[in-house]
PDB file of C-alpha atoms in Angstrom:
ATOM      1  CA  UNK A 193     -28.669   1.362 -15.718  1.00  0.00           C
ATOM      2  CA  UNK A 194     -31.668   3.505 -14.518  1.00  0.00           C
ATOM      3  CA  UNK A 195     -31.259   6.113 -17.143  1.00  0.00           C
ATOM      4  CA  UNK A 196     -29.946   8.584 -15.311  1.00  0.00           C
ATOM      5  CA  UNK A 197     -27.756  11.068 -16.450  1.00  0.00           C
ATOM      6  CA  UNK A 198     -24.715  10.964 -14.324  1.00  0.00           C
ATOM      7  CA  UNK A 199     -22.352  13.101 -16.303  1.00  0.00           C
ATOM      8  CA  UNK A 200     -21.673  14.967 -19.521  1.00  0.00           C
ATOM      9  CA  UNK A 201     -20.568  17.881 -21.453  1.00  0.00           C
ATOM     10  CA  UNK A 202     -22.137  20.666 -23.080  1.00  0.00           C
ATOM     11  CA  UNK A 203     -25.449  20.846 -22.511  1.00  0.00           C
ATOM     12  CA  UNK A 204     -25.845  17.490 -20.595  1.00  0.00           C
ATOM     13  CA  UNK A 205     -24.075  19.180 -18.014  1.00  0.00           C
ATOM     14  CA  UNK A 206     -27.162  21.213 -16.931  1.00  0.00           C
ATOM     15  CA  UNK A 207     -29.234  17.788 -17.238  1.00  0.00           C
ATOM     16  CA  UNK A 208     -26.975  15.679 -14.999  1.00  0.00           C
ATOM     17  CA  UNK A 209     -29.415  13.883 -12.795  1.00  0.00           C
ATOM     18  CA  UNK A 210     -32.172  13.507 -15.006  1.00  0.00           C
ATOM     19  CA  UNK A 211     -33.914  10.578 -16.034  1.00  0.00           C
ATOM     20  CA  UNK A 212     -33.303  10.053 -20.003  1.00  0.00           C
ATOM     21  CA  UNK A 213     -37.107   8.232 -21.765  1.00  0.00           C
ATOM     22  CA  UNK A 214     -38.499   9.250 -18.404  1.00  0.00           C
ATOM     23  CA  UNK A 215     -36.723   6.272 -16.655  1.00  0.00           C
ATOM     24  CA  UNK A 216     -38.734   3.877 -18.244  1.00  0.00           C
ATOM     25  CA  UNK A 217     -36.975   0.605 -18.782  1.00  0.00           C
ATOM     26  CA  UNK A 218     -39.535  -0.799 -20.687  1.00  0.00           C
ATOM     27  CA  UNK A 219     -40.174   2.236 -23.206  1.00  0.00           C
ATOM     28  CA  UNK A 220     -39.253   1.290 -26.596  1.00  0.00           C
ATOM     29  CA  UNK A 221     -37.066   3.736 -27.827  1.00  0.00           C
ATOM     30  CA  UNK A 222     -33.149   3.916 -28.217  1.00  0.00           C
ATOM     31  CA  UNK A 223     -31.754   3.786 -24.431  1.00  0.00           C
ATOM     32  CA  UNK A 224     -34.127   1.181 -23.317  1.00  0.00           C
ATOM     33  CA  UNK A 225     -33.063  -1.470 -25.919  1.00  0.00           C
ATOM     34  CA  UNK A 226     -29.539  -0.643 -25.515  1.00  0.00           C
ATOM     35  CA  UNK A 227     -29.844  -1.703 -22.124  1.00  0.00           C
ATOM     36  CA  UNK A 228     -31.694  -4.499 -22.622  1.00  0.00           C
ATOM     37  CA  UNK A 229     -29.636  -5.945 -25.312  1.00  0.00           C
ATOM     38  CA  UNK A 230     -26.319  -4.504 -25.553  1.00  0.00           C
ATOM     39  CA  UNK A 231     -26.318  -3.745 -28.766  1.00  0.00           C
ATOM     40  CA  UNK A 232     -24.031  -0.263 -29.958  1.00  0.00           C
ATOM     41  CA  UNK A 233     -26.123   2.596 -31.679  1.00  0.00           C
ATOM     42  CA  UNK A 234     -24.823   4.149 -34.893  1.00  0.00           C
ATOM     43  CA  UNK A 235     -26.985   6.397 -36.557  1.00  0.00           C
ATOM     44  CA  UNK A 236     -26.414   9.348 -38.918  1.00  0.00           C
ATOM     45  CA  UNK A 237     -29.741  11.471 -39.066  1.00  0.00           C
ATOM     46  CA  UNK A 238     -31.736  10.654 -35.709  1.00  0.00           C
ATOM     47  CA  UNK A 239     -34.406  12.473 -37.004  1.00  0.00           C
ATOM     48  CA  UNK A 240     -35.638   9.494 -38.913  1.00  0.00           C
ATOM     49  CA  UNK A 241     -35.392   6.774 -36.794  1.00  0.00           C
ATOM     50  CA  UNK A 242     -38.771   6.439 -35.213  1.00  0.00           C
ATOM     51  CA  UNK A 243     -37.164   4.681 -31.765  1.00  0.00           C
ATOM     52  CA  UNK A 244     -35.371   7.842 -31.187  1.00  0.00           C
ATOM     53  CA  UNK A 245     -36.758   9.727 -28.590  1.00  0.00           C
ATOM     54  CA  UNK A 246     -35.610  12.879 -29.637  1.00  0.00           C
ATOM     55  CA  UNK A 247     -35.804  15.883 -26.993  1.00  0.00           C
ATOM     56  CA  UNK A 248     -32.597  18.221 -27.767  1.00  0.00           C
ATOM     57  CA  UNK A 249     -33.050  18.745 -31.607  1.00  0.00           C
ATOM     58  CA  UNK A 250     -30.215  16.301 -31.665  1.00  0.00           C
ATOM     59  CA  UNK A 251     -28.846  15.459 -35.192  1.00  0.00           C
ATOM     60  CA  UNK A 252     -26.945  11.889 -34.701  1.00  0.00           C
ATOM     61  CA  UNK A 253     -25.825   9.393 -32.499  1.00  0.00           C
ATOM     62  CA  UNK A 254     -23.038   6.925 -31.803  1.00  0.00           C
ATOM     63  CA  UNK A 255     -24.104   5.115 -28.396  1.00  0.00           C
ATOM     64  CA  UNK A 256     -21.866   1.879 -26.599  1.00  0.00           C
ATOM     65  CA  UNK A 257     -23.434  -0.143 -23.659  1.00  0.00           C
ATOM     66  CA  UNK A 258     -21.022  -0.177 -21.027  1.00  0.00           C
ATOM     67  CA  UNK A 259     -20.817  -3.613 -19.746  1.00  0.00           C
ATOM     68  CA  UNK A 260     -19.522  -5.265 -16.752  1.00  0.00           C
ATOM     69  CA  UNK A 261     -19.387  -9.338 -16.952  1.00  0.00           C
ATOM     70  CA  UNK A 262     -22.551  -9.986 -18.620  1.00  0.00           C
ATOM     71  CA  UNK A 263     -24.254  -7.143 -17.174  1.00  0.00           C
ATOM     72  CA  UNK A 264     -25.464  -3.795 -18.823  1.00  0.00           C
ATOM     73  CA  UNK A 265     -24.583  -1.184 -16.358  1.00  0.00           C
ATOM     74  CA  UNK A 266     -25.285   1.663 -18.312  1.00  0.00           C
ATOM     75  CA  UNK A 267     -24.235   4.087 -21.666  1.00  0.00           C
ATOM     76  CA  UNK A 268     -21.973   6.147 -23.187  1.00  0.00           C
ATOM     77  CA  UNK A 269     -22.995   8.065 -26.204  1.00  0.00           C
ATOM     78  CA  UNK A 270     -21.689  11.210 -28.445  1.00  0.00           C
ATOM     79  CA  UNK A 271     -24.275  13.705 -29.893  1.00  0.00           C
ATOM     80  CA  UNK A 272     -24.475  15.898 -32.608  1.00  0.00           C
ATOM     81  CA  UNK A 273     -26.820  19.159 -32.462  1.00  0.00           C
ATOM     82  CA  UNK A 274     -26.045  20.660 -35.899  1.00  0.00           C
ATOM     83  CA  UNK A 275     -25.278  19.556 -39.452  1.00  0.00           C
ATOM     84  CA  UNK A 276     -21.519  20.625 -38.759  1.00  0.00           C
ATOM     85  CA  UNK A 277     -21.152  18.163 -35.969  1.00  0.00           C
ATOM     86  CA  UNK A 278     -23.089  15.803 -38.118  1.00  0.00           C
ATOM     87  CA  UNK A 279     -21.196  15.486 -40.976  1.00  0.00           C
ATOM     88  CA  UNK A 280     -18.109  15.127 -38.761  1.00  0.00           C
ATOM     89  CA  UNK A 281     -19.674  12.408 -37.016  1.00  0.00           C
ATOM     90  CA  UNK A 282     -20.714  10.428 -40.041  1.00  0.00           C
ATOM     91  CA  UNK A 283     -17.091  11.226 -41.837  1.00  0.00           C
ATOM     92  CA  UNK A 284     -15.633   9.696 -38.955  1.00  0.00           C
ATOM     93  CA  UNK A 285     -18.036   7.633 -37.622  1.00  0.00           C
ATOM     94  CA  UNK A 286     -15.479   4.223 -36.883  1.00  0.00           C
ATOM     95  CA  UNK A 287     -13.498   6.470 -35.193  1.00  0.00           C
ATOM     96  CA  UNK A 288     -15.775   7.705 -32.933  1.00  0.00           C
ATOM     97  CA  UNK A 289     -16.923   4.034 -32.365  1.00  0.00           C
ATOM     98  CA  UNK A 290     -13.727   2.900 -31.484  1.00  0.00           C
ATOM     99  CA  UNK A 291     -13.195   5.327 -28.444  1.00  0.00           C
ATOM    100  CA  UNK A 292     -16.922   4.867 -27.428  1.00  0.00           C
ATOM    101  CA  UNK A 293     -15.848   1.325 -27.198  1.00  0.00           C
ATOM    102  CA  UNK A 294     -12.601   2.079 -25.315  1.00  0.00           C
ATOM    103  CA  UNK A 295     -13.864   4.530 -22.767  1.00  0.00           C
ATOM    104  CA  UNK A 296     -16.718   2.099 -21.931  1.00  0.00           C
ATOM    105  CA  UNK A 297     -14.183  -0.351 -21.601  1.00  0.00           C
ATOM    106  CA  UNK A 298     -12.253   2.178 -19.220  1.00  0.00           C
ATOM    107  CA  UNK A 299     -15.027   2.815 -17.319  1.00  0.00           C
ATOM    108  CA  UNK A 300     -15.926  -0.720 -16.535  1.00  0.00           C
ATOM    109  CA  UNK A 301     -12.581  -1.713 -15.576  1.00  0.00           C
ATOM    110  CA  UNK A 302     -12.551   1.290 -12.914  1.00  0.00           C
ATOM    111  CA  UNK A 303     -15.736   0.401 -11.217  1.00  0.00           C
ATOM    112  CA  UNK A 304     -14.690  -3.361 -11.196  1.00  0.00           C
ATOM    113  CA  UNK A 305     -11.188  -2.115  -9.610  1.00  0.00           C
ATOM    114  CA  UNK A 306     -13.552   0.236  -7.389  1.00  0.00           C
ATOM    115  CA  UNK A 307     -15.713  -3.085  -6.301  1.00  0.00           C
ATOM    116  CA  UNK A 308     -12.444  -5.074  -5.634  1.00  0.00           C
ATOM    117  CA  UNK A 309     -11.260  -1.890  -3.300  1.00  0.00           C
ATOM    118  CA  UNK A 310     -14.420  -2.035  -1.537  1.00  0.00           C
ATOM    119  CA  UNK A 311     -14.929  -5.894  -1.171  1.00  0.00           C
ATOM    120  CA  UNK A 312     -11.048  -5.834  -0.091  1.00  0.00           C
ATOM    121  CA  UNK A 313     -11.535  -2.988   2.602  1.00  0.00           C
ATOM    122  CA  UNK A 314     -15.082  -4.960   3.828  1.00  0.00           C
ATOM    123  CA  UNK A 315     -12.809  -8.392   3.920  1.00  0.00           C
ATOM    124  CA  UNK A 316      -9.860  -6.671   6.080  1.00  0.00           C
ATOM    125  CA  UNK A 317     -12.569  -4.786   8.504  1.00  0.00           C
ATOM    126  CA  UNK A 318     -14.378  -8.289   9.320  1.00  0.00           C
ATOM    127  CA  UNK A 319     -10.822 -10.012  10.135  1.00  0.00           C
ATOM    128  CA  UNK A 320     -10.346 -11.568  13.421  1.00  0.00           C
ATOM    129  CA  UNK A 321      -7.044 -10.447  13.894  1.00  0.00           C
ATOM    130  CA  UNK A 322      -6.312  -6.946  14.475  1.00  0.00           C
ATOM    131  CA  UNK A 323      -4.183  -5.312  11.633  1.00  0.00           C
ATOM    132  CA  UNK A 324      -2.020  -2.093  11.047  1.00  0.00           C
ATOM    133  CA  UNK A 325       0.203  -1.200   7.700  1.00  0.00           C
ATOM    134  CA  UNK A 326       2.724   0.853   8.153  1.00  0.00           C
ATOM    135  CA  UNK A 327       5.174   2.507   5.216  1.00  0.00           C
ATOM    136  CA  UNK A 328       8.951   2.062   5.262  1.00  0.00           C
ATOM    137  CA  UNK A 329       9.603   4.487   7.438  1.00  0.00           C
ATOM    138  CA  UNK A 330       7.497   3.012  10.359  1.00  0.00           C
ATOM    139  CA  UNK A 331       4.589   5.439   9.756  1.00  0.00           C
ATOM    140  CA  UNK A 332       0.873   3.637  10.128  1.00  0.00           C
ATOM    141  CA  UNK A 333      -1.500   4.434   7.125  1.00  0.00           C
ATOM    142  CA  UNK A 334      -3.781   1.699   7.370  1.00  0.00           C
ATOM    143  CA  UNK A 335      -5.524  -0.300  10.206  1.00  0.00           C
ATOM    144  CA  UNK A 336      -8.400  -2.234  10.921  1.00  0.00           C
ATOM    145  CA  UNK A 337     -11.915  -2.057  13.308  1.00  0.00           C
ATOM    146  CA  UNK A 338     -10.652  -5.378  15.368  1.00  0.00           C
ATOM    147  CA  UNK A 339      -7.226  -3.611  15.948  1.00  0.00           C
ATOM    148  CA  UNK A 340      -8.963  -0.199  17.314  1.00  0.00           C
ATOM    149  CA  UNK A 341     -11.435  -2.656  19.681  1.00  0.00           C
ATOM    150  CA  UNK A 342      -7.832  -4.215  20.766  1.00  0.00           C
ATOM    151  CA  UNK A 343      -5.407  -1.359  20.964  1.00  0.00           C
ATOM    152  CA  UNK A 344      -8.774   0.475  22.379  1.00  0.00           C
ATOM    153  CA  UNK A 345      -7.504   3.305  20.008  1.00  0.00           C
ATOM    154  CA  UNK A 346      -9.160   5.300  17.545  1.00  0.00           C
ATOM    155  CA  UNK A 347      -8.125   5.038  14.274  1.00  0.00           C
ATOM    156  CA  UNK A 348      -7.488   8.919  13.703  1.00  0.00           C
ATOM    157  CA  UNK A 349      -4.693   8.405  16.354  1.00  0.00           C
ATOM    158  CA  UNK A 350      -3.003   5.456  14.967  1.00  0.00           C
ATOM    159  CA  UNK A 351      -2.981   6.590  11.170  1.00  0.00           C
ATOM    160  CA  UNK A 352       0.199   9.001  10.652  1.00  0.00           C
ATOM    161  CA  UNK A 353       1.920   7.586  14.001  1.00  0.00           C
ATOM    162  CA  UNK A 354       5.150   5.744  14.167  1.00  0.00           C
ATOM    163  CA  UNK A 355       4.803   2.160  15.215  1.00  0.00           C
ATOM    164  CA  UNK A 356       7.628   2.557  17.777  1.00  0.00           C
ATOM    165  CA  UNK A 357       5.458   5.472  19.542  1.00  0.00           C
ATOM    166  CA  UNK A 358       2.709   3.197  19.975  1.00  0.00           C
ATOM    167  CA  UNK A 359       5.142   0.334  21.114  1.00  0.00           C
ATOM    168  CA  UNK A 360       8.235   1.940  22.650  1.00  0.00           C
ATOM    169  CA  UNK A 361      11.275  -0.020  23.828  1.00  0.00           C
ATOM    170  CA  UNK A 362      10.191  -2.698  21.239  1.00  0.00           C
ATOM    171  CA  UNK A 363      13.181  -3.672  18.754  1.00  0.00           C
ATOM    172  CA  UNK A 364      10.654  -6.234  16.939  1.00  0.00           C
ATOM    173  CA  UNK A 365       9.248  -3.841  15.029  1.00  0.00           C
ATOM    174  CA  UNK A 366      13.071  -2.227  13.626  1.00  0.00           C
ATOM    175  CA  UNK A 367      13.849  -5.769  13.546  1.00  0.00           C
ATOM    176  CA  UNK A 368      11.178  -6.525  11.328  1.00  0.00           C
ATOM    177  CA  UNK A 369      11.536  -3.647   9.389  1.00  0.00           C
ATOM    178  CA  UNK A 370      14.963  -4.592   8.678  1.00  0.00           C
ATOM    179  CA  UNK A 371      14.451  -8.462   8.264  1.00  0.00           C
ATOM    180  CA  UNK A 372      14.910  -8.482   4.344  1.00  0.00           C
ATOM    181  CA  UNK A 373      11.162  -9.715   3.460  1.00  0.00           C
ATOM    182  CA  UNK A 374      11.121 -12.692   6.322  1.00  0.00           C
ATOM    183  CA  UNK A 375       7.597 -12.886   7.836  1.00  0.00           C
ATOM    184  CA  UNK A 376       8.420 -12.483  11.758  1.00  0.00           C
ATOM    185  CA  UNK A 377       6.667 -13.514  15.185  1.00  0.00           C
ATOM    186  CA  UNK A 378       6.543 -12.224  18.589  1.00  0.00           C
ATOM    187  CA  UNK A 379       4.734 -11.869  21.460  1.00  0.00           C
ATOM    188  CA  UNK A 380       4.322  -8.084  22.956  1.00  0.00           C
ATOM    189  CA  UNK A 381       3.725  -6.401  26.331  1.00  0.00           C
ATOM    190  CA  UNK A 382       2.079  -3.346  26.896  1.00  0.00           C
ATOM    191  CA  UNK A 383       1.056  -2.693  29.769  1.00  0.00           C
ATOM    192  CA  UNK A 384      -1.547  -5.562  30.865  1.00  0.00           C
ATOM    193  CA  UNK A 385      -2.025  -6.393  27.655  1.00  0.00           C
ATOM    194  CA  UNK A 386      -0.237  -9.350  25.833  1.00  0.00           C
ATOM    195  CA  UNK A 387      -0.996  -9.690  22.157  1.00  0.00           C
ATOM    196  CA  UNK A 388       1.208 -12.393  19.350  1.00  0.00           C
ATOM    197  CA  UNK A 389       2.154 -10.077  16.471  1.00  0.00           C
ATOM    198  CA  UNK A 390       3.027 -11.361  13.000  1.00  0.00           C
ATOM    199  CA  UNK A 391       4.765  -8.890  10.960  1.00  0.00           C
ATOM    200  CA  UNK A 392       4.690  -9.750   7.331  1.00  0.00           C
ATOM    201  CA  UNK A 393       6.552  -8.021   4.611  1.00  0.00           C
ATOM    202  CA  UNK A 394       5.030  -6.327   1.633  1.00  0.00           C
ATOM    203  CA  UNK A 395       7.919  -5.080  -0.977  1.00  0.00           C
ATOM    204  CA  UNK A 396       7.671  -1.657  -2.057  1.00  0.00           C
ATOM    205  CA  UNK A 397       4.777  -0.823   0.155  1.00  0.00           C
ATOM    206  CA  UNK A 398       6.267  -1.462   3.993  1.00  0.00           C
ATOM    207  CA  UNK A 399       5.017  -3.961   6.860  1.00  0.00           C
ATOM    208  CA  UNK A 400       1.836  -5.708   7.834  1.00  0.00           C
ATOM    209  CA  UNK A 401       1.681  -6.526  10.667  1.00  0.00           C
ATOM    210  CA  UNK A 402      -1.131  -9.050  11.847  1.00  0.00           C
ATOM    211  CA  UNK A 403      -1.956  -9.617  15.906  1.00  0.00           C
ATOM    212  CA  UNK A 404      -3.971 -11.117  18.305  1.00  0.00           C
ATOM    213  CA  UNK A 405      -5.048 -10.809  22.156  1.00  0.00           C
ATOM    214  CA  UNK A 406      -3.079 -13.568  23.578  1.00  0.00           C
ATOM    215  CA  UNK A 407      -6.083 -13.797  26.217  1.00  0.00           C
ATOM    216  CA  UNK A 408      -8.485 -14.365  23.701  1.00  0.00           C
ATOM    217  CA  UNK A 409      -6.444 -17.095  22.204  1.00  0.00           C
ATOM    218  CA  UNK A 410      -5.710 -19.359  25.010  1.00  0.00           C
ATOM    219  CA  UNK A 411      -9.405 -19.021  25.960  1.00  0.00           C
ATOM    220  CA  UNK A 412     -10.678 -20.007  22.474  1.00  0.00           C
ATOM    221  CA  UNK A 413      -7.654 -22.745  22.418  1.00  0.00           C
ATOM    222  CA  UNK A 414      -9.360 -23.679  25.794  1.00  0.00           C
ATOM    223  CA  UNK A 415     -12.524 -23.777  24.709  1.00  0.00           C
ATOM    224  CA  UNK A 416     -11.756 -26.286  21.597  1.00  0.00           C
ATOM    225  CA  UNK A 417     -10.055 -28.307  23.719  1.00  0.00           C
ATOM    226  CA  UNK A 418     -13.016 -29.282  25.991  1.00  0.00           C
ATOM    227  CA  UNK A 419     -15.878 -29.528  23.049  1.00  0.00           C
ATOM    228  CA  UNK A 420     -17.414 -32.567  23.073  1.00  0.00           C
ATOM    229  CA  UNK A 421     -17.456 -34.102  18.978  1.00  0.00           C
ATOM    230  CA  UNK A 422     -20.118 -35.805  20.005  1.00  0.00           C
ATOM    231  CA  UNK A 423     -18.736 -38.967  17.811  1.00  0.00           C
ATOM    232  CA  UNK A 424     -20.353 -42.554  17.319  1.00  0.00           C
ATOM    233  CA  UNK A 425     -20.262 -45.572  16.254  1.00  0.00           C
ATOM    234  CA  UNK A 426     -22.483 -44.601  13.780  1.00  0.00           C
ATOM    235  CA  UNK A 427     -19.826 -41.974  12.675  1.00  0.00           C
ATOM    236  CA  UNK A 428     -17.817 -44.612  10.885  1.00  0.00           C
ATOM    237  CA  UNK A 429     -18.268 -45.727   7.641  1.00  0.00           C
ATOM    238  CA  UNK A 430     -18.429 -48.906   5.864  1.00  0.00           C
ATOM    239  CA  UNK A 431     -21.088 -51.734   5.662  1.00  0.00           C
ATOM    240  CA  UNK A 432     -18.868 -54.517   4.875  1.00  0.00           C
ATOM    241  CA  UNK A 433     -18.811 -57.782   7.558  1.00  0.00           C
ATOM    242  CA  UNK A 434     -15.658 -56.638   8.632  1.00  0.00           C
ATOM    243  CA  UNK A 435     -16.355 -53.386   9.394  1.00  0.00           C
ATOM    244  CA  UNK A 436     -20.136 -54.376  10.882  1.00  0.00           C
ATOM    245  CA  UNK A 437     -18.464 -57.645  13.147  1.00  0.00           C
ATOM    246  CA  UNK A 438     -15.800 -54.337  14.477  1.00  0.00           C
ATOM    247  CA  UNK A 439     -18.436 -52.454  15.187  1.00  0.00           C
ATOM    248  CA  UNK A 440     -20.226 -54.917  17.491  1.00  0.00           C
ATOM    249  CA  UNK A 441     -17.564 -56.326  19.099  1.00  0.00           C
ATOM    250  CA  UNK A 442     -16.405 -52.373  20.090  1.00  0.00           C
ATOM    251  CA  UNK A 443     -19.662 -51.840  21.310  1.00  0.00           C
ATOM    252  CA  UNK A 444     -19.602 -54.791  23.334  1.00  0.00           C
ATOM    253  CA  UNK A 445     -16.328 -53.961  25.104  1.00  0.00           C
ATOM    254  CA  UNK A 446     -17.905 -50.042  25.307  1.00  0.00           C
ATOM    255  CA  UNK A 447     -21.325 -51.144  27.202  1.00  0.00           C
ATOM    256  CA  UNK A 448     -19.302 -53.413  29.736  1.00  0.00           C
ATOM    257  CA  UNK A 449     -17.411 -50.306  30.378  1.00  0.00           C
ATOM    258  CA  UNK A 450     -18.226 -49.147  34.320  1.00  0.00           C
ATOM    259  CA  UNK A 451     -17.764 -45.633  33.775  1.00  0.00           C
ATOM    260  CA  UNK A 452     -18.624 -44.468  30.321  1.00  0.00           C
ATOM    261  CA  UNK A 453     -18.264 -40.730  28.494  1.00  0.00           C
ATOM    262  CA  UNK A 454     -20.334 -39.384  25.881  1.00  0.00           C
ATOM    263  CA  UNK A 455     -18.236 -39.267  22.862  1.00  0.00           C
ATOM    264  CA  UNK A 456     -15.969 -42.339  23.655  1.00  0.00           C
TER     265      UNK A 456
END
């Protein structure tokens, strides 16, 4: 989308890197408008089109934007540098087209899946809980920053290690590797440590499993339990004579009150 050459064959392979119409967005020739509008680029003798901003010697052209959503990220185009390659462009010309069309197509739908990987991997890092993924034999191949802070571990020691090394003389995790795709809950010991593990089947793939320091939650459970709301008698809705001559009267019977609590 910057004009940059990021790859190519033949002789584009020595130019990967630089900037096609000098990286000018706003220049007026070929690239530029592509960009800007989307449009494909079919032409047959480059030589005469004065938007061309012809460098190589090049002969023709068949360029596709490659779009993701409504957004122009950038172009895919076939060359021809002599009159052989010429004529077999124009001779085939929907042809070529077609699998300009289709690779863009290809390449969008890999740097969507790409962006999905990556949003996926930032959403999994940023959890709360602490996670590890192990295959079906037990083995861990994935796990997550909050379950290295809670397993103090680093994660080049937990990927590629049994699940039953890390927790020994726990059946849970056979149990749940044997459960027959039932989600299953325990709480585990290891050494001071208590953490509530959720181990949640994923077909074909193996078990992930999903945990918490049990510490943690009992002081956040604690914590919720003793915040003020901070709720009035403003809080409640309604403007009706009902709902105004309730009001009153409860705030009557809460001012008489001897010993009164914010919130009550």
């Amino acid at each position: 989308s910057q004009l940059r050459i990021i790859g190519g064959t033949g002789r584009y392979v020595k130019k990967i890197g630089s900037l096609e119409e000098e990286g000018n967005l706003e220049s007026p020739f070929i690239y530029a408008s592509i960009l800007k509008t989307g449009r494909e680029y079919v032409c047959m003798d480059v030589r005469k089109d004065p938007t061309y901003n012809q460098k190589e010697g090049e002969f023709a052209e068949i360029s596709c934007p490659i779009q993701v959503e409504n957004q122009i990220i950038g172009i895919i185009g076939l060359v021809a540098f002599n009159g052989e390659q010429q004529e077999k462009m124009a001779a085939r010309s929907e042809t070529y087209l077609n699998f300009l069309r289709r690779m863009s197509e290809l390449i969008a739908s890999k740097l969507i899946e790409s962006q999905s990987n990556s949003k996926l991997a930032s959403m999994l890092e940023s959890m709360p809980e602490g996670l590890l993924a192990t295959d079906g034999d037990g083995k861990i191949f994935s796990c997550n920053f909050t379950c290295e802070m809670l397993l103090n571990r680093k994660r080049e020691e937990l990927v590629g290690l049994r699940i039953d090394k890390l927790f020994p003389k726990e059946e849970f995790f056979l149990q749940a590797g044997l459960a027959g795709g039932q989600t299953r809950t325990k709480e585990i010991v290891s050494g001071d440590k208590r953490y509530f593990f959720t181990a949640v089947p994923m077909p074909g793939i193996g078990i992930m499993y999903l945990f918490q320091d049990m510490a943690e939650v009992a002081a956040k459970a604690s914590q919720l339990a003793h915040t003020d709301s901070g709720t009035t008698f403003e809080n409640i809705l309604g403007q009706s004579q009902a709902i105004t001559e309730s009001k009153r009267r409860a705030l009557q019977v809460f001012r008489k009150r001897p010993f009164q609590r914010s919130g009550q």
